[in-house]
Every structure is written in structure tokens, then in C-alpha cells.
Coordinates of C-alpha atoms and ligand atoms in Angstrom, one line a residue:
M1 CA -4.4 7.9 70.9
N2 CA -8.2 7.9 71.2
K3 CA -9.5 7.3 74.7
L4 CA -12.1 4.5 74.6
G5 CA -15.2 4.6 76.8
V6 CA -18.5 2.8 77.4
H7 CA -21.9 4.3 78.2
A8 CA -23.0 3.6 81.7
L9 CA -26.3 2.2 80.5
V10 CA -24.6 -0.9 79.2
W11 CA -24.3 -1.7 83.0
E12 CA -26.8 0.2 85.1
A13 CA -29.9 2.4 84.7
G14 CA -29.2 4.6 87.7
W15 CA -26.3 6.1 89.8
S16 CA -27.0 4.8 93.3
H17 CA -23.8 3.9 95.3
D18 CA -24.2 0.3 94.2
E19 CA -24.9 1.1 90.6
C20 CA -22.0 3.6 90.5
S21 CA -19.5 1.2 92.0
R22 CA -20.6 -1.7 89.8
A23 CA -20.6 0.3 86.6
I24 CA -17.2 1.8 87.2
A25 CA -15.6 -1.5 88.3
R26 CA -16.9 -3.3 85.3
T27 CA -15.8 -0.6 82.9
A28 CA -12.3 -0.8 84.3
E29 CA -12.3 -4.6 84.4
V30 CA -13.2 -4.9 80.7
G31 CA -10.3 -2.4 80.0
Y32 CA -11.9 0.9 78.9
D33 CA -10.3 4.2 79.7
F34 CA -13.4 6.0 80.8
I35 CA -17.1 5.6 81.5
E36 CA -19.7 7.9 80.0
A37 CA -22.3 8.6 82.7
P38 CA -25.7 10.4 82.1
A39 CA -25.9 13.7 83.8
L40 CA -29.6 14.0 83.2
D41 CA -30.0 14.7 86.9
P42 CA -26.7 16.1 88.2
G43 CA -28.1 16.4 91.7
S44 CA -28.5 12.6 92.0
I45 CA -24.8 12.0 91.6
D46 CA -22.7 11.6 94.8
V47 CA -19.5 13.4 93.7
D48 CA -17.2 12.3 96.4
F49 CA -18.3 8.6 96.2
T50 CA -18.0 8.6 92.5
R51 CA -14.5 10.2 92.6
R52 CA -13.3 7.5 95.0
Q53 CA -14.6 4.7 92.7
L54 CA -12.9 6.2 89.7
E55 CA -9.6 6.6 91.6
K56 CA -9.8 3.1 93.0
N57 CA -10.4 1.6 89.5
G58 CA -8.0 3.9 87.6
I59 CA -10.5 5.2 85.0
G60 CA -11.9 8.5 83.9
I61 CA -15.4 9.8 83.4
N62 CA -17.2 12.0 80.8
F63 CA -20.8 13.1 81.0
S64 CA -23.6 13.2 78.5
L65 CA -27.1 14.6 78.7
G66 CA -30.1 15.9 76.7
L67 CA -32.2 18.8 77.6
D68 CA -36.0 18.4 77.8
A69 CA -39.1 20.5 76.8
D70 CA -38.9 22.4 80.1
T71 CA -35.2 23.3 79.7
D72 CA -35.0 23.7 75.9
I73 CA -32.5 26.5 75.1
S74 CA -33.6 26.4 71.4
S75 CA -37.3 27.1 72.3
G76 CA -37.1 30.8 72.1
D77 CA -38.7 30.9 75.5
R78 CA -36.5 32.8 78.0
E79 CA -37.7 31.0 81.1
K80 CA -37.1 27.6 79.6
A81 CA -33.8 28.8 78.3
G82 CA -32.9 30.0 81.7
R83 CA -33.6 26.6 83.2
G84 CA -31.7 25.0 80.4
T85 CA -28.7 27.2 81.0
K86 CA -28.7 26.2 84.7
R87 CA -28.9 22.5 83.8
L88 CA -25.9 22.8 81.5
E89 CA -24.0 24.8 84.2
D90 CA -24.7 22.2 86.7
A91 CA -23.4 19.5 84.4
I92 CA -20.2 21.5 83.8
A93 CA -19.7 21.8 87.6
L94 CA -20.2 18.1 88.0
A95 CA -17.8 17.4 85.2
R96 CA -15.2 19.7 86.6
D97 CA -15.5 18.2 90.1
L98 CA -14.9 14.7 88.6
G99 CA -12.1 15.6 86.2
A100 CA -14.1 15.0 83.1
T101 CA -12.7 16.4 79.8
H102 CA -16.0 16.3 77.8
V103 CA -19.6 17.0 78.4
C104 CA -21.6 15.9 75.3
G105 CA -25.1 14.9 74.1
I106 CA -28.1 17.0 73.1
L107 CA -26.9 20.1 74.8
H108 CA -28.3 22.3 72.1
S109 CA -32.1 21.5 72.3
A110 CA -34.7 19.2 73.8
F111 CA -34.2 15.5 73.5
Q112 CA -37.6 14.6 72.2
K113 CA -39.8 14.1 69.2
N114 CA -40.9 17.4 67.9
A115 CA -44.1 18.3 66.0
V116 CA -42.6 21.4 64.3
P117 CA -39.2 22.5 62.9
T118 CA -36.9 24.7 64.9
T119 CA -36.7 28.5 64.1
A120 CA -33.9 31.0 63.3
A121 CA -34.6 32.7 66.7
G122 CA -34.5 29.4 68.5
V123 CA -31.1 28.4 66.9
A124 CA -29.7 31.9 67.7
M125 CA -30.7 31.6 71.3
S126 CA -29.1 28.1 71.6
V127 CA -25.9 29.4 69.9
D128 CA -25.7 32.3 72.4
I129 CA -26.3 30.0 75.4
I130 CA -23.8 27.3 74.2
G131 CA -21.3 30.1 73.8
H132 CA -21.9 31.3 77.4
V133 CA -21.7 27.7 78.8
A134 CA -18.5 27.0 76.7
E135 CA -16.8 29.9 78.5
I136 CA -17.4 28.4 81.9
A137 CA -16.4 25.0 80.6
A138 CA -13.1 26.4 79.2
R139 CA -12.0 27.4 82.7
S140 CA -11.9 23.8 83.6
G141 CA -10.5 22.5 80.3
I142 CA -13.8 20.9 79.4
T143 CA -14.9 20.5 75.7
L144 CA -18.6 20.5 74.8
G145 CA -19.7 17.9 72.3
L146 CA -22.9 18.9 70.5
E147 CA -24.5 15.6 69.5
V148 CA -26.0 15.2 66.1
V149 CA -29.1 12.9 66.5
N150 CA -31.8 11.6 64.2
R151 CA -35.0 13.6 63.4
Y152 CA -37.1 11.8 66.1
E153 CA -34.8 13.1 68.9
S154 CA -34.2 16.8 68.0
N155 CA -35.2 19.3 65.5
V156 CA -31.9 21.3 65.7
L157 CA -28.9 19.2 64.8
N158 CA -29.7 16.2 62.6
T159 CA -26.6 16.2 60.3
A160 CA -22.9 16.7 60.7
S161 CA -22.9 19.7 58.4
Q162 CA -25.5 21.4 60.7
A163 CA -23.2 20.8 63.7
V164 CA -20.3 22.3 61.9
E165 CA -22.3 25.4 61.0
F166 CA -23.5 25.6 64.6
C167 CA -19.9 25.4 65.9
R168 CA -18.8 28.1 63.5
R169 CA -21.5 30.4 64.8
V170 CA -20.5 29.8 68.4
N171 CA -16.9 30.2 67.5
A172 CA -15.3 28.8 70.6
P173 CA -12.4 26.4 70.4
N174 CA -14.0 24.0 73.0
V175 CA -17.3 23.6 71.2
K176 CA -17.2 20.6 68.9
A177 CA -19.5 18.2 67.0
H178 CA -20.4 15.0 68.7
L179 CA -21.2 12.4 66.0
D180 CA -22.9 9.0 66.6
V181 CA -22.8 6.3 64.0
Y182 CA -26.3 5.1 64.9
H183 CA -27.8 8.5 64.1
M184 CA -25.6 9.1 61.0
N185 CA -26.8 5.8 59.6
I186 CA -30.4 7.3 59.6
E187 CA -29.6 10.9 58.4
E188 CA -26.4 11.2 56.5
S189 CA -26.1 10.5 52.7
D190 CA -22.6 9.1 53.2
I191 CA -21.3 8.5 56.8
A192 CA -17.6 8.4 55.9
S193 CA -17.7 11.6 53.9
A194 CA -19.7 13.3 56.7
I195 CA -16.9 12.4 59.2
R196 CA -14.2 13.6 56.9
D197 CA -16.0 16.9 56.2
T198 CA -16.5 17.5 59.9
G199 CA -12.7 17.4 60.2
D200 CA -11.3 19.3 63.1
Y201 CA -14.8 20.2 64.3
L202 CA -15.2 16.6 65.5
G203 CA -14.8 16.4 69.3
Y204 CA -16.6 13.3 70.5
F205 CA -17.7 10.1 68.8
H206 CA -20.3 7.4 69.7
T207 CA -19.9 3.9 68.2
G208 CA -22.5 1.2 68.0
D209 CA -24.5 -0.3 65.1
S210 CA -27.8 0.2 63.3
H211 CA -29.9 -1.5 66.0
R212 CA -27.8 -0.2 68.9
G213 CA -26.8 -3.8 69.8
Y214 CA -23.5 -5.7 69.3
M215 CA -21.0 -3.8 67.0
G216 CA -20.6 -5.5 63.7
S217 CA -23.9 -7.4 64.0
G218 CA -25.9 -4.6 62.3
S219 CA -26.0 -3.1 58.8
I220 CA -23.5 -0.2 59.1
D221 CA -20.2 -0.4 57.2
L222 CA -18.0 0.1 60.3
A223 CA -14.8 -0.5 58.5
Q224 CA -15.5 2.7 56.4
V225 CA -16.4 4.6 59.6
F226 CA -13.2 3.8 61.3
R227 CA -11.1 4.5 58.1
A228 CA -12.8 8.0 58.0
L229 CA -12.0 8.7 61.7
V230 CA -8.4 7.6 61.3
A231 CA -7.9 9.3 57.9
S232 CA -9.2 12.6 59.3
G233 CA -6.7 12.4 62.2
Y234 CA -9.4 12.2 64.9
E235 CA -7.7 11.6 68.3
G236 CA -10.7 12.4 70.6
P237 CA -12.8 10.1 72.8
I238 CA -14.7 7.2 71.2
A239 CA -17.5 5.8 73.4
F240 CA -19.5 2.7 72.8
E241 CA -23.3 3.3 73.3
S242 CA -25.8 0.5 73.3
F243 CA -29.2 0.1 74.8
S244 CA -31.3 -2.9 75.7
S245 CA -34.5 -3.2 77.6
R246 CA -32.4 -5.5 79.8
V247 CA -31.1 -2.3 81.5
V248 CA -32.8 0.9 80.3
G249 CA -35.8 2.1 82.2
Q250 CA -38.2 5.0 81.8
P251 CA -38.1 7.8 80.8
L252 CA -35.2 6.9 78.5
E253 CA -36.7 3.8 77.0
G254 CA -39.7 5.7 75.9
I255 CA -37.8 8.6 74.3
L256 CA -35.3 6.2 72.6
G257 CA -37.9 3.5 71.7
I258 CA -36.1 0.6 73.4
W259 CA -38.7 -2.1 73.2
R260 CA -36.5 -5.3 72.9
N261 CA -33.6 -7.0 74.4
L262 CA -30.7 -6.7 72.0
W263 CA -28.4 -8.3 74.5
E264 CA -28.6 -10.0 77.9
D265 CA -25.0 -9.8 79.1
G266 CA -23.5 -6.3 79.3
Q267 CA -20.1 -7.6 80.1
D268 CA -19.9 -9.7 77.0
L269 CA -21.3 -6.9 74.9
A270 CA -18.8 -4.3 76.3
A271 CA -15.8 -6.6 76.0
H272 CA -16.7 -7.4 72.4
A273 CA -17.1 -3.7 71.6
L274 CA -13.7 -2.8 73.0
M275 CA -12.0 -5.6 71.1
Y276 CA -13.9 -4.8 67.9
T277 CA -13.1 -1.0 68.2
R278 CA -9.4 -1.6 68.8
A279 CA -9.3 -4.0 65.8
Q280 CA -11.1 -1.5 63.6
L281 CA -8.7 1.3 64.5
K282 CA -5.7 -0.9 63.9
S283 CA -7.1 -2.0 60.5
A284 CA -7.8 1.6 59.6
Q285 CA -4.3 2.6 60.6
E286 CA -2.8 -0.1 58.4
T287 CA -5.1 0.9 55.5
L288 CA -3.6 4.4 55.6
K289 CA -0.1 2.9 55.4
Q290 CA -1.0 1.0 52.3
A291 CA -0.5 4.1 50.1
E292 CA 3.0 4.6 51.4
R293 CA 3.8 1.0 51.1
S294 CA 2.6 0.9 47.5
R295 CA 5.0 3.5 46.1
L296 CA 7.1 2.5 43.1
P297 CA 10.8 2.4 43.7
Ligands
LIG1 MN1 -25.2 8.9 71.1

């Protein structure tokens, strides 16, 4: 069974005690299994307080982050790569302390618009460092999800096939592709085929829609997406990610280009996304059974 989660930015922009307790309580109230919290600044997260909120509400947590220009492990610059390694190690320690199973996002490069393509040396450095971080993560049973994002947010992993190649180069069982339907809609030729071709390399999935608002209110053929996930036997986490200028502040709204309110009520949005995701999964499972049910006597 896929664990279903929701991104913390549906609720709150930060992780103060108030924000943390509200975000976790609302995630549990709607009925999700886990919250995905940004670990952009691991030092700002009160581990003991967060653990108590998770226990009180009976849900889990996973973390996502993106590196920046100063911590870019694909830059080829040893000092930046050293800071990036430290940033990733800090996120793993935080995830370990809070019992997370997954650390995902743009772990492989800087989360930014680039003016030039990446280089072979940059990719090689990123592969080496992800391999090192994966060893540390494995000791705590944590899987790394390398998020494939659109061309305006990274110059390293823009397609699922690039992520599979990257995972093969790292060659660690806990390094997987993290696919996101919003980005796939921009970059992939065929979203469903890309999911099926990723196969066992898929380790984390972000749902949403073409405008990152309400699921099913955009232009993505989500039925095909869920059919591909179910047909390929994917059983990992599925997290709903959505952004509105109602919640997101700087610097994220600038990097992501969040200029308009796609929704006002995070509770209504999150409850709808959970219902929609469950219905899509159920429909996809029934689709698979059609072949069996259609056999001639
Ligand atoms: Mn995403």
C-alpha cells in the first residue's frame, strides 16, 4: 500500500512551533499518513517538539529539499560540493531523528534557473557525493529520492530516463528516482511511459496538476498517470504538492514562480487531493483487473 502524504506548504510557510503543530494536526485530521516537510534549513527544525507533534497525531514525516548555488554538488567546485555534502548529511540526520523513511527533492544539484548546461565532471561529482550520502542514509533505513524537475529548476535531472541513468551510476539500493507529475508534464514525451520505464527505480512520487492547484482541475491526464503507477507495481510514498501565494513566501515563491492564488483554503484542497488520489488508485487497480475478468471461458 502506498503511503499518502501532503506537502507542508499546503498549510504553512515555516516551521515555528505554531506552524509545525498546525501543519501536523491538519495533515492528520484530513487523513494523510505523513507530512512532507522542507528541510531547506534543517537547523530551524525543533526535533523534539516535532517528534511530539507527530506522535500525538499518529502520522509520519518525510523530508524534501533542494540545494542552492552555494551548496551545489554538481558545480565541480570542491568547496561548494563540501557545503552541499554537509547540507545533505544534516538532512539525513534530521530524517533519522524523526523516523523518516525518505529524503527527496533536488538533492543532486542547485534548485535554480541555470544559464549553462551541466558538465560531465559536475555529474560525476554529484554521483560520487550522492553515493557517499546514501551510505549514511542506509544505516538509518532511509531512501534518497532524486527529484526530476523541469529545465527552469535544475540542469542535471530533467527527465525520468536521466534519473534512471544517474541511479545506475550511483548503484546503491536506496538511491531512487523521485518523479513529479507537474514537472513530467513539461519535460516528458509520454508521462505514463516514463513512469513504466522507470520501473523499480521509482522511489517517491509527487502528485498535483499542470498549474500546481487542485488535482483534476488542470490539463494532465491523471487517470493515465495512476494507471502507470499501479501497473508498474509502485508501492512507495505518494505526496501531494501544491503551491499558492496564499502560503508560499520568499525565497521559494521566487524560485518556483508562484504569482497567483490557485486556492485559498488548504484544508479543502488537501482533503480533495486525498479523496481524488484514493479514487484514482482504486480505479487504476480495477483497470488492471479488467484483463483477468475479460478472459474467455
Ligand atoms: Mn515536486
